[in-house]
Amino acid sequence: MTQTARPISSLSLLAAIARRPETLLFLPLLPLAAFWAWGETALIAAAFGLPGAIALLFAIGPARPRTPERDGTTGLLLRDSVAAALDEGLAVRAASGLSPACIVLAIDEADMLARRHGHADFAQLLRETAARIAATVRQADQVARLDGACFAIALAPVQRADLESVLQIASRLQSAVEDNVILEAAEVQISASVGFCTADRAPGGDAERSAGMALLTAAEAAMEDATHNGPGAIRAYTRELADKRADLSCLRADLAPALDNGDMRAFFQPQISTETGAITGFEVLVRWQHPVRGLLTPDAFLPLLQMAGLAERLGERMLYQAMGAMRRWEEAGHRIDSIGVNFSAEELRNPRLPDRIAWELDRFGLAPDRLSIEVLESVVAGDADDVVVKTISRLAEMGCRIDLDDFGTGHASIASIRRFAVSRIKIDRSFVSGMADDREQQRIVAAILSMAERLGLETIAEGVETGAEHALLAQLGCGHVQGYALAHPMPETETLAWIERHKARAQAPLLLERRAGE
Ligand code: C2E
Ligand code: CA
Ligand code: CA
């Protein structure tokens, strides 16, 4: 890698001169010269002072290069080495016209892979990935392992380090890493998310971090953005991404207080029986009444909240509000069969969850079958880890209902539907929306419904937006519907009035029929 032109201080210059062998040759002459010029006192001062001065100059001279630290698993360099390499590249940029760039690559779903394959195999996976990266880059490039399953590559300065050419290198790296990996006990197919930043787009250093570290952090930010758009996405660092991150970091700071002060609250969307038209349940959906940004839907903050480790606290709040609403509806004379609460994979990984739920149900005097646990199909598909299987099984044993959310998008096998004791499938909105005008979609929905019937599962369709969709679903035998055609999610304060209006509407045809028969 090209050497840096660092500014040299006059002391460092003196130290460098003092270290030269020819300087040491002339050393005995200096006290003599001092005596000749200034007399005996100067001779004594030079004889005693010079060795000390030279020792000092050696001490302040440039430090011996330290052996850089390496990662114990892969043998790769660490973050600081990549930042230092980028610093060097950036320092000579103006003079040489050559630019460095940084690429950060992360293995997708690394936590899940580690849990599934165990520590030894996962370490082997990391070593194989490290070897593939090292074999793909040039010798002058520096590769380091960051936290977890992330790798950083400092691309040595070149003439053309623009968006297009760095993107090419990024996708070459990604393809190299994504080839199947053969481990001790299994062959795994992995995908990787890649982010990169070129020198001309880098945010620049500041008082806290060098320009190289800023370039590395920017590539990491791009990688994080890629993981949200992944699996297997590649993203470049841009000004908009920087703005988005600044915006998100403001929002992040508001999350915990919002959970505590009640700004993050449950909204309720009704579910209706297609057979009787009665309200059979409500789904609880979180909303954030932000003091400045207004009412926020989960897509604006849920990933952030989960990353901040607040998923469990949100779950507690939603469960509490759900149970409270069920009691209050009952006290007002409206018995609702069940309430659906969404649980993320993260929450279901908590073995204490069933006890907490049992305690809440007990506190509100509600039987367990009044609660529907909504679990995404993607969570139960494939081999969900042991803890998730146990948690869901315990909840089912307790008598809670298990709703398989977004059904049709997650490829759950019939075996896993059985294993997780699913009571109902929620047909994903993508199958429902526009089905009234699409024969093919109707056939798919009909196939899902007949499969559910054969397996003895109840069904609900979500995202029902029109009366035509509602009617068609009822005709095809779908048990329940939920969607804007019936009602948007609403705050609890509006639910009682809605329930009463709905009951009045449902009774109106009966009254008319009765009157006609009088
Ligand atoms: P989901 O569980 O699939 O919830 C249904 C989503 O569809 C909700 O979006 C709902 O507002 C929306 N929706 C309902 N009817 C219609 C319709 O007719 N048309 C259209 N286009 N959309 C409809 P929302 O509230 O934005 O929630 C998005 C996702 O966030 C939820 O998807 C769920 O996965 C997650 N979520 C919401 N609340 C919670 C929560 O308390 N905890 C957890 N872990 N996840 C939550
Ligand atoms: Ca749901
Ligand atoms: Ca859903």
Coordinates of C-alpha atoms and ligand atoms in Angstrom, one line a residue:
M1 CA 0.0 0.0 0.0
T2 CA 1.3 3.5 -0.8
Q3 CA 3.0 5.3 2.0
T4 CA 1.4 8.4 3.6
A5 CA 3.0 11.8 3.4
R6 CA 2.5 12.7 7.0
P7 CA 3.5 16.2 8.3
I8 CA 6.8 15.9 10.1
S9 CA 7.4 18.0 13.2
S10 CA 10.9 19.6 13.8
L11 CA 11.4 17.4 16.9
S12 CA 10.7 14.2 14.9
L13 CA 13.2 15.5 12.3
L14 CA 15.8 16.0 15.0
A15 CA 15.1 12.5 16.3
A16 CA 15.5 11.1 12.9
I17 CA 18.8 12.8 12.5
A18 CA 19.9 11.6 15.9
R19 CA 19.2 8.0 14.9
R20 CA 21.5 8.1 11.9
P21 CA 24.8 6.2 12.4
E22 CA 26.9 9.1 10.9
T23 CA 25.5 11.4 13.6
L24 CA 26.7 9.1 16.3
L25 CA 30.2 9.2 14.7
F26 CA 30.4 12.9 15.2
L27 CA 29.1 12.8 18.8
P28 CA 32.6 12.9 20.6
L29 CA 33.5 16.0 18.6
L30 CA 30.5 18.0 20.0
P31 CA 31.9 18.5 23.6
L32 CA 35.3 19.5 22.1
A33 CA 33.7 22.0 19.8
A34 CA 31.7 23.4 22.8
F35 CA 35.0 23.8 24.8
W36 CA 36.7 25.5 21.9
A37 CA 33.8 28.0 21.5
W38 CA 32.7 28.7 25.0
G39 CA 35.2 27.3 27.4
E40 CA 35.2 24.7 30.3
T41 CA 31.6 25.2 31.5
A42 CA 30.3 24.5 28.0
L43 CA 32.5 21.3 27.9
I44 CA 31.0 20.0 31.1
A45 CA 27.4 20.9 30.1
A46 CA 27.9 19.2 26.7
A47 CA 29.5 16.0 28.2
F48 CA 26.7 15.5 30.7
G49 CA 23.8 17.0 28.7
L50 CA 24.2 15.3 25.3
P51 CA 23.6 11.7 26.3
G52 CA 20.3 12.7 28.0
A53 CA 19.2 14.8 25.0
I54 CA 19.9 12.0 22.6
A55 CA 18.0 9.5 24.8
L56 CA 15.0 11.9 24.8
L57 CA 15.1 12.2 21.0
F58 CA 15.1 8.5 20.7
A59 CA 12.1 8.3 23.0
I60 CA 10.1 10.8 21.0
G61 CA 11.1 9.4 17.6
P62 CA 8.6 7.6 15.5
A63 CA 7.2 4.5 17.3
R64 CA 8.3 1.1 16.1
P65 CA 5.5 -0.3 13.9
R66 CA 3.3 -2.5 16.2
T67 CA 2.2 -5.9 14.9
P68 CA -1.5 -5.3 14.2
E69 CA -4.0 -7.3 16.2
R70 CA -5.8 -10.2 14.5
D71 CA -9.1 -11.9 14.9
G72 CA -8.8 -15.3 16.7
T73 CA -11.2 -17.1 14.5
T74 CA -10.3 -16.0 11.0
G75 CA -6.8 -14.7 11.5
L76 CA -8.0 -11.5 9.7
L77 CA -7.0 -8.0 10.7
L78 CA -9.4 -5.9 12.9
R79 CA -11.4 -2.8 12.3
D80 CA -8.6 -0.3 13.3
S81 CA -6.3 -1.8 10.6
V82 CA -8.8 -1.2 7.9
A83 CA -9.5 2.4 9.1
A84 CA -5.7 3.0 9.2
A85 CA -5.3 1.7 5.7
L86 CA -8.1 3.9 4.5
D87 CA -6.5 6.9 6.4
E88 CA -3.3 6.3 4.4
G89 CA -5.1 6.1 1.2
L90 CA -7.1 9.2 1.8
A91 CA -4.0 11.2 2.9
V92 CA -2.3 10.7 -0.5
R93 CA -5.5 11.1 -2.5
A94 CA -5.0 14.8 -3.5
A95 CA -1.4 14.3 -4.4
S96 CA -1.6 11.0 -6.2
G97 CA -5.0 11.3 -7.8
L98 CA -5.7 7.7 -6.5
S99 CA -8.7 7.0 -4.3
P100 CA -9.4 4.3 -1.8
A101 CA -12.8 2.8 -1.1
C102 CA -14.4 0.6 1.5
I103 CA -16.7 -2.4 1.2
V104 CA -18.5 -4.0 4.1
L105 CA -20.1 -7.4 3.7
A106 CA -22.3 -9.2 6.2
I107 CA -23.6 -12.8 6.1
D108 CA -27.4 -12.6 6.2
E109 CA -29.3 -14.2 9.1
A110 CA -25.9 -15.0 10.8
D111 CA -27.5 -15.4 14.2
M112 CA -29.9 -18.0 12.9
L113 CA -27.0 -19.8 11.1
A114 CA -25.0 -19.8 14.3
R115 CA -27.8 -21.2 16.3
R116 CA -28.7 -23.8 13.8
H117 CA -25.2 -25.1 13.1
G118 CA -23.4 -24.6 16.4
H119 CA -20.3 -22.7 17.3
A120 CA -17.7 -24.9 15.6
D121 CA -19.4 -25.1 12.3
F122 CA -20.2 -21.4 12.3
A123 CA -16.6 -20.6 13.0
Q124 CA -15.7 -22.7 10.0
L125 CA -18.2 -20.8 7.9
L126 CA -16.5 -17.5 9.0
R127 CA -13.1 -18.9 8.1
E128 CA -14.3 -20.1 4.7
T129 CA -15.9 -16.7 4.0
A130 CA -12.7 -14.9 5.1
A131 CA -10.7 -17.1 2.7
R132 CA -13.1 -16.4 -0.2
I133 CA -12.9 -12.7 0.4
A134 CA -9.1 -12.8 0.6
A135 CA -8.9 -14.8 -2.6
T136 CA -11.1 -12.3 -4.5
V137 CA -9.5 -9.0 -3.6
R138 CA -6.0 -7.8 -4.7
Q139 CA -2.9 -8.2 -2.6
A140 CA -2.8 -4.5 -1.7
D141 CA -6.3 -4.5 -0.3
Q142 CA -6.8 -5.0 3.4
V143 CA -9.4 -7.4 4.8
A144 CA -10.7 -7.3 8.4
R145 CA -13.3 -9.0 10.4
L146 CA -15.7 -6.7 12.2
D147 CA -18.2 -7.8 14.8
G148 CA -20.2 -11.0 14.2
A149 CA -20.3 -12.1 10.6
C150 CA -19.2 -8.8 9.1
F151 CA -16.1 -8.2 7.0
A152 CA -14.6 -5.0 5.9
I153 CA -12.3 -4.5 2.9
A154 CA -10.2 -1.4 2.4
L155 CA -9.6 -1.1 -1.3
A156 CA -6.1 0.2 -2.0
P157 CA -6.1 3.5 -3.9
V158 CA -6.7 3.3 -7.6
Q159 CA -7.3 5.7 -10.4
R160 CA -10.9 4.7 -10.9
A161 CA -12.6 4.1 -7.6
D162 CA -16.0 5.4 -8.7
L163 CA -19.5 4.0 -8.0
E164 CA -19.6 1.7 -11.0
S165 CA -16.2 0.1 -10.5
V166 CA -16.6 -0.4 -6.7
L167 CA -20.1 -1.8 -7.3
Q168 CA -18.5 -4.4 -9.7
I169 CA -16.0 -5.4 -7.0
A170 CA -18.8 -5.6 -4.4
S171 CA -20.9 -7.9 -6.5
R172 CA -17.8 -10.1 -7.3
L173 CA -17.2 -10.4 -3.6
Q174 CA -20.8 -11.2 -2.9
S175 CA -20.9 -14.0 -5.6
A176 CA -17.7 -15.5 -4.2
V177 CA -19.1 -15.6 -0.7
E178 CA -22.6 -16.9 -1.7
D179 CA -21.3 -20.2 -3.2
N180 CA -22.4 -23.2 -1.1
V181 CA -20.2 -23.9 2.0
I182 CA -19.5 -27.4 3.0
L183 CA -19.3 -27.8 6.8
E184 CA -18.7 -30.8 9.0
A185 CA -22.3 -31.8 9.2
A186 CA -24.1 -29.9 6.5
E187 CA -23.8 -28.0 3.2
V188 CA -25.2 -24.4 3.6
Q189 CA -26.3 -21.9 1.1
I190 CA -25.7 -18.4 2.4
S191 CA -26.4 -14.9 1.1
A192 CA -24.6 -11.7 1.9
S193 CA -25.6 -8.1 2.1
V194 CA -23.0 -5.6 0.9
G195 CA -22.5 -1.9 1.5
F196 CA -19.8 0.3 0.1
C197 CA -18.6 3.9 0.2
T198 CA -16.3 5.6 -2.3
A199 CA -13.9 8.3 -1.2
D200 CA -15.8 11.1 -3.0
R201 CA -19.0 10.3 -1.1
A202 CA -17.4 9.7 2.3
P203 CA -18.6 11.9 5.1
G204 CA -15.1 13.0 6.3
G205 CA -13.5 12.7 9.7
D206 CA -14.1 14.8 12.7
A207 CA -12.8 15.3 16.2
E208 CA -13.9 11.8 17.3
R209 CA -12.9 9.7 14.3
S210 CA -10.3 9.8 11.5
A211 CA -11.4 10.2 7.8
G212 CA -10.6 6.5 7.3
M213 CA -12.8 5.4 10.2
A214 CA -15.6 7.7 8.8
L215 CA -15.3 6.0 5.4
L216 CA -15.5 2.6 7.1
T217 CA -18.6 3.6 9.2
A218 CA -20.3 4.9 6.0
A219 CA -19.8 1.6 4.3
E220 CA -21.2 -0.1 7.4
A221 CA -24.2 2.2 7.2
A222 CA -24.7 1.2 3.6
M223 CA -24.4 -2.5 4.5
E224 CA -27.1 -2.0 7.2
D225 CA -29.3 -0.4 4.6
A226 CA -28.7 -3.4 2.3
T227 CA -29.7 -5.9 5.1
H228 CA -33.0 -4.1 5.4
N229 CA -33.6 -4.5 1.7
G230 CA -32.1 -8.0 1.5
P231 CA -31.3 -10.8 1.6
G232 CA -28.5 -10.4 -0.9
A233 CA -28.8 -6.6 -1.5
I234 CA -26.0 -4.2 -2.4
R235 CA -26.2 -0.6 -1.4
A236 CA -23.9 2.5 -1.8
Y237 CA -23.5 5.1 0.8
T238 CA -25.3 8.3 -0.3
R239 CA -26.2 11.7 1.2
E240 CA -29.9 10.6 1.5
L241 CA -28.8 7.5 3.5
A242 CA -26.9 9.8 5.8
D243 CA -30.0 12.0 6.3
K244 CA -32.2 9.0 6.8
R245 CA -29.8 7.7 9.5
A246 CA -29.7 11.0 11.2
D247 CA -33.4 11.1 11.2
L248 CA -33.6 7.5 12.5
S249 CA -31.1 8.2 15.3
C250 CA -33.4 11.1 16.5
L251 CA -36.3 8.7 16.4
R252 CA -34.3 6.0 18.2
A253 CA -33.8 8.3 21.2
D254 CA -37.6 8.8 21.5
L255 CA -38.5 5.1 21.5
A256 CA -38.0 4.1 25.1
P257 CA -39.8 7.2 26.5
A258 CA -42.7 6.7 24.1
L259 CA -43.1 3.1 25.4
D260 CA -43.2 4.4 29.0
N261 CA -45.4 7.5 28.6
G262 CA -48.1 5.8 26.5
D263 CA -47.4 7.5 23.2
M264 CA -46.9 4.0 21.8
R265 CA -50.3 2.4 22.0
A266 CA -52.5 -0.4 20.7
F267 CA -54.9 0.2 17.8
F268 CA -57.6 -2.4 17.1
Q269 CA -58.9 -3.8 13.8
P270 CA -62.0 -6.0 13.8
Q271 CA -62.3 -9.5 12.4
I272 CA -65.7 -10.6 11.2
S273 CA -67.3 -14.1 10.6
T274 CA -68.3 -14.5 7.0
E275 CA -71.0 -16.8 8.0
T276 CA -72.8 -14.8 10.7
G277 CA -71.4 -11.3 10.1
A278 CA -70.6 -11.2 13.9
I279 CA -67.4 -9.6 15.3
T280 CA -65.2 -12.6 16.2
G281 CA -62.1 -10.8 17.2
F282 CA -59.8 -7.8 17.0
E283 CA -56.1 -7.7 16.0
V284 CA -53.9 -5.4 18.0
L285 CA -51.6 -3.2 15.9
V286 CA -49.1 -0.8 17.4
R287 CA -49.2 2.9 16.6
W288 CA -46.9 5.7 17.8
Q289 CA -48.5 9.1 18.4
H290 CA -45.3 11.0 18.0
P291 CA -45.5 14.6 19.4
V292 CA -43.8 16.1 16.2
R293 CA -44.2 13.5 13.4
G294 CA -47.8 12.6 14.1
L295 CA -49.3 9.1 14.0
L296 CA -46.6 6.6 12.9
T297 CA -47.3 3.1 11.6
P298 CA -45.0 0.2 12.6
D299 CA -43.0 0.3 9.3
A300 CA -41.5 3.6 10.5
F301 CA -40.2 2.4 13.8
L302 CA -40.7 -1.3 14.5
P303 CA -37.3 -2.4 13.0
L304 CA -35.6 0.3 14.9
L305 CA -37.4 -0.7 18.1
Q306 CA -36.4 -4.3 17.6
M307 CA -32.8 -3.4 17.0
A308 CA -32.8 -1.3 20.2
G309 CA -33.8 -4.5 22.1
L310 CA -37.2 -3.1 23.0
A311 CA -39.4 -5.8 21.4
E312 CA -40.1 -7.4 24.7
R313 CA -41.3 -4.2 26.3
L314 CA -43.5 -3.4 23.3
G315 CA -44.9 -6.9 23.6
E316 CA -45.7 -6.4 27.3
R317 CA -47.5 -3.1 26.6
M318 CA -49.5 -4.5 23.7
L319 CA -50.6 -7.6 25.7
Y320 CA -51.6 -5.5 28.7
Q321 CA -53.7 -3.1 26.5
A322 CA -55.2 -6.0 24.6
M323 CA -56.3 -7.8 27.8
G324 CA -57.6 -4.5 29.2
A325 CA -59.6 -3.8 26.1
M326 CA -61.2 -7.3 26.2
R327 CA -62.3 -6.7 29.8
R328 CA -63.7 -3.3 29.1
W329 CA -65.7 -4.6 26.0
E330 CA -67.0 -7.4 28.2
E331 CA -68.0 -5.0 30.9
A332 CA -69.9 -2.9 28.3
G333 CA -71.8 -6.1 27.3
H334 CA -69.8 -7.1 24.2
R335 CA -68.1 -10.5 24.4
I336 CA -65.4 -10.7 21.8
D337 CA -64.2 -14.3 21.1
S338 CA -60.5 -13.6 20.9
I339 CA -57.9 -10.9 20.5
G340 CA -54.9 -11.3 18.2
V341 CA -51.5 -10.0 19.3
N342 CA -48.4 -10.1 17.0
F343 CA -45.3 -11.7 18.4
S344 CA -41.9 -11.4 16.7
A345 CA -39.4 -14.2 16.4
E346 CA -37.3 -12.4 19.0
E347 CA -40.1 -12.4 21.5
L348 CA -40.9 -16.1 20.8
R349 CA -37.3 -16.9 21.6
N350 CA -37.9 -15.9 25.2
P351 CA -38.7 -19.0 27.2
R352 CA -40.3 -16.9 29.9
L353 CA -43.0 -15.6 27.5
P354 CA -45.6 -18.4 28.2
D355 CA -45.5 -17.7 31.9
R356 CA -45.8 -14.0 31.4
I357 CA -48.8 -14.5 29.1
A358 CA -50.4 -17.0 31.6
W359 CA -49.9 -14.4 34.4
E360 CA -51.5 -11.6 32.3
L361 CA -54.5 -13.8 31.3
D362 CA -55.0 -14.7 34.9
R363 CA -54.7 -11.1 36.1
F364 CA -57.5 -10.1 33.7
G365 CA -59.6 -13.2 34.4
L366 CA -59.5 -14.3 30.7
A367 CA -59.4 -17.9 29.5
P368 CA -56.3 -18.7 27.3
D369 CA -58.4 -19.3 24.2
R370 CA -59.4 -15.6 24.3
L371 CA -55.8 -14.8 23.1
S372 CA -54.6 -15.5 19.5
I373 CA -50.9 -15.5 19.2
E374 CA -50.1 -14.2 15.7
V375 CA -46.9 -15.8 14.4
L376 CA -45.4 -15.0 11.0
E377 CA -45.4 -18.0 8.6
S378 CA -41.7 -17.3 7.9
V379 CA -41.0 -17.9 11.6
V380 CA -42.3 -21.4 11.6
A381 CA -41.1 -22.3 8.1
G382 CA -37.9 -24.2 7.8
D383 CA -36.3 -25.3 11.1
A384 CA -37.2 -22.6 13.6
D385 CA -34.9 -23.0 16.6
D386 CA -35.8 -25.2 19.5
V387 CA -36.7 -22.4 21.9
V388 CA -39.3 -20.9 19.4
V389 CA -40.8 -24.4 18.9
K390 CA -41.0 -24.9 22.6
T391 CA -42.5 -21.5 23.3
I392 CA -45.2 -21.9 20.7
S393 CA -46.0 -25.4 21.8
R394 CA -46.3 -24.4 25.4
L395 CA -48.7 -21.5 24.4
A396 CA -50.8 -24.0 22.4
E397 CA -50.8 -26.4 25.3
M398 CA -51.9 -23.6 27.6
G399 CA -54.9 -23.3 25.3
C400 CA -53.9 -20.1 23.4
R401 CA -54.8 -20.0 19.8
I402 CA -52.0 -19.9 17.2
D403 CA -52.7 -17.8 14.1
L404 CA -50.2 -18.3 11.2
D405 CA -49.8 -14.7 9.9
D406 CA -49.0 -13.7 6.3
F407 CA -49.8 -17.2 5.2
G408 CA -48.6 -18.0 1.6
T409 CA -45.5 -15.9 1.8
G410 CA -43.3 -18.0 4.2
H411 CA -43.4 -21.5 2.7
A412 CA -44.3 -23.3 5.9
S413 CA -44.6 -27.1 5.4
I414 CA -47.6 -29.0 6.5
A415 CA -45.4 -30.8 9.0
S416 CA -44.4 -27.5 10.6
I417 CA -48.1 -26.4 10.7
R418 CA -48.8 -29.6 12.6
R419 CA -45.7 -29.2 14.8
F420 CA -46.7 -25.7 15.9
A421 CA -50.3 -26.7 16.6
V422 CA -51.6 -23.9 14.4
S423 CA -55.3 -23.2 14.9
R424 CA -55.9 -20.7 12.0
I425 CA -54.1 -19.5 8.9
K426 CA -54.3 -15.8 8.0
I427 CA -54.2 -15.6 4.2
D428 CA -51.8 -12.8 3.2
R429 CA -53.1 -9.6 1.8
S430 CA -51.1 -10.2 -1.4
F431 CA -53.5 -13.0 -2.4
V432 CA -56.6 -11.1 -1.4
S433 CA -56.0 -7.7 -3.0
G434 CA -57.4 -7.5 -6.5
M435 CA -58.7 -11.1 -6.4
A436 CA -62.2 -10.1 -7.5
D437 CA -60.9 -9.4 -11.0
D438 CA -58.3 -12.2 -11.2
R439 CA -59.3 -15.7 -11.8
E440 CA -55.8 -17.1 -11.2
Q441 CA -55.7 -15.5 -7.7
Q442 CA -59.2 -16.9 -6.9
R443 CA -57.9 -20.3 -7.8
I444 CA -54.9 -19.9 -5.4
V445 CA -57.1 -18.7 -2.6
A446 CA -59.5 -21.6 -3.2
A447 CA -56.6 -24.1 -3.1
I448 CA -55.4 -22.6 0.2
L449 CA -58.9 -22.8 1.7
S450 CA -59.4 -26.4 0.7
M451 CA -56.0 -27.4 2.1
A452 CA -56.9 -25.7 5.4
E453 CA -60.2 -27.5 5.4
R454 CA -58.5 -30.9 5.0
L455 CA -56.1 -30.0 7.8
G456 CA -58.9 -28.9 10.0
L457 CA -57.7 -25.3 10.3
E458 CA -59.7 -22.2 10.6
T459 CA -59.1 -19.4 8.0
I460 CA -59.1 -15.7 8.0
A461 CA -58.3 -13.4 5.0
E462 CA -56.5 -10.1 5.7
G463 CA -56.4 -7.0 3.7
V464 CA -60.0 -7.3 2.5
E465 CA -60.5 -3.9 0.9
T466 CA -63.8 -4.2 -1.1
G467 CA -67.2 -5.6 -0.7
A468 CA -66.6 -7.8 -3.8
E469 CA -63.5 -9.4 -2.1
H470 CA -65.5 -10.0 1.1
A471 CA -68.4 -11.6 -0.8
L472 CA -66.0 -13.8 -2.9
L473 CA -64.1 -15.0 0.2
A474 CA -67.4 -15.9 1.9
Q475 CA -68.5 -17.8 -1.2
L476 CA -65.1 -19.7 -1.3
G477 CA -65.6 -20.7 2.4
C478 CA -63.1 -18.5 4.1
G479 CA -64.2 -18.3 7.8
H480 CA -63.3 -14.8 8.8
V481 CA -62.3 -11.5 7.1
Q482 CA -60.3 -8.4 8.2
G483 CA -59.5 -5.3 6.3
Y484 CA -60.3 -1.7 5.3
A485 CA -63.6 -2.9 3.8
L486 CA -64.8 -3.4 7.3
A487 CA -62.7 -0.9 9.3
H488 CA -59.3 0.6 9.6
P489 CA -57.3 -0.1 12.8
M490 CA -58.7 2.4 15.5
P491 CA -57.9 3.5 19.0
E492 CA -59.7 1.8 21.8
T493 CA -61.8 4.8 22.5
E494 CA -63.5 4.4 19.1
T495 CA -64.0 0.6 19.3
L496 CA -67.2 0.6 21.5
A497 CA -69.0 3.0 19.1
W498 CA -67.9 0.8 16.2
I499 CA -69.0 -2.4 17.8
E500 CA -72.4 -0.9 18.5
R501 CA -72.8 0.5 15.0
H502 CA -71.8 -2.9 13.5
K503 CA -74.3 -4.8 15.7
A504 CA -77.0 -2.3 14.8
R505 CA -76.2 -2.7 11.0
A506 CA -76.1 -6.5 11.4
Q507 CA -79.5 -6.5 13.1
A508 CA -81.2 -4.1 10.6
P509 CA -81.8 -6.8 7.9
L510 CA -83.2 -9.1 10.6
L511 CA -85.7 -6.5 11.8
L512 CA -86.7 -5.8 8.2
E513 CA -87.2 -9.5 7.7
R514 CA -89.3 -9.8 10.9
R515 CA -91.4 -6.8 9.9
A516 CA -92.0 -8.2 6.5
G517 CA -93.2 -11.5 8.1
E518 CA -95.5 -9.7 10.6
Ligands
C2E1 P1 -49.7 -7.6 10.0 O1 -49.7 -8.4 11.3 O2 -49.8 -8.4 8.8 O3 -50.9 -6.6 10.2 C1 -51.7 -6.3 9.1 C2 -51.3 -5.0 8.5 O4 -52.2 -4.7 7.4 C3 -51.5 -3.8 9.4 O5 -50.5 -2.9 9.1 C4 -52.8 -3.2 9.0 O6 -53.0 -1.9 9.4 C5 -52.8 -3.5 7.6 N1 -54.1 -3.6 7.0 C6 -55.2 -4.0 7.6 N2 -56.3 -4.1 6.7 C7 -55.8 -3.6 5.5 C8 -56.3 -3.4 4.2 O7 -57.5 -3.7 3.9 N3 -55.5 -3.0 3.2 C9 -54.2 -2.7 3.5 N4 -53.4 -2.3 2.5 N5 -53.6 -2.9 4.7 C10 -54.4 -3.4 5.7 P2 -49.7 -2.1 10.2 O8 -50.5 -1.8 11.4 O9 -48.9 -1.1 9.5 O10 -48.7 -3.3 10.7 C11 -47.7 -3.7 9.9 C12 -47.0 -4.9 10.5 O11 -46.3 -4.6 11.7 C13 -48.0 -6.0 11.0 O12 -48.4 -6.7 9.9 C14 -47.2 -6.7 12.0 O13 -46.4 -7.7 11.4 C15 -46.3 -5.6 12.6 N6 -46.9 -5.2 13.9 C16 -47.9 -4.4 14.1 N7 -48.1 -4.2 15.4 C17 -47.2 -5.0 16.0 C18 -46.9 -5.4 17.4 O14 -47.6 -4.9 18.4 N8 -45.9 -6.3 17.6 C19 -45.2 -6.8 16.6 N9 -44.3 -7.7 16.9 N10 -45.5 -6.6 15.3 C20 -46.5 -5.7 15.1
CA2 CA -50.7 -9.9 12.3
CA3 CA -50.5 -10.3 8.3

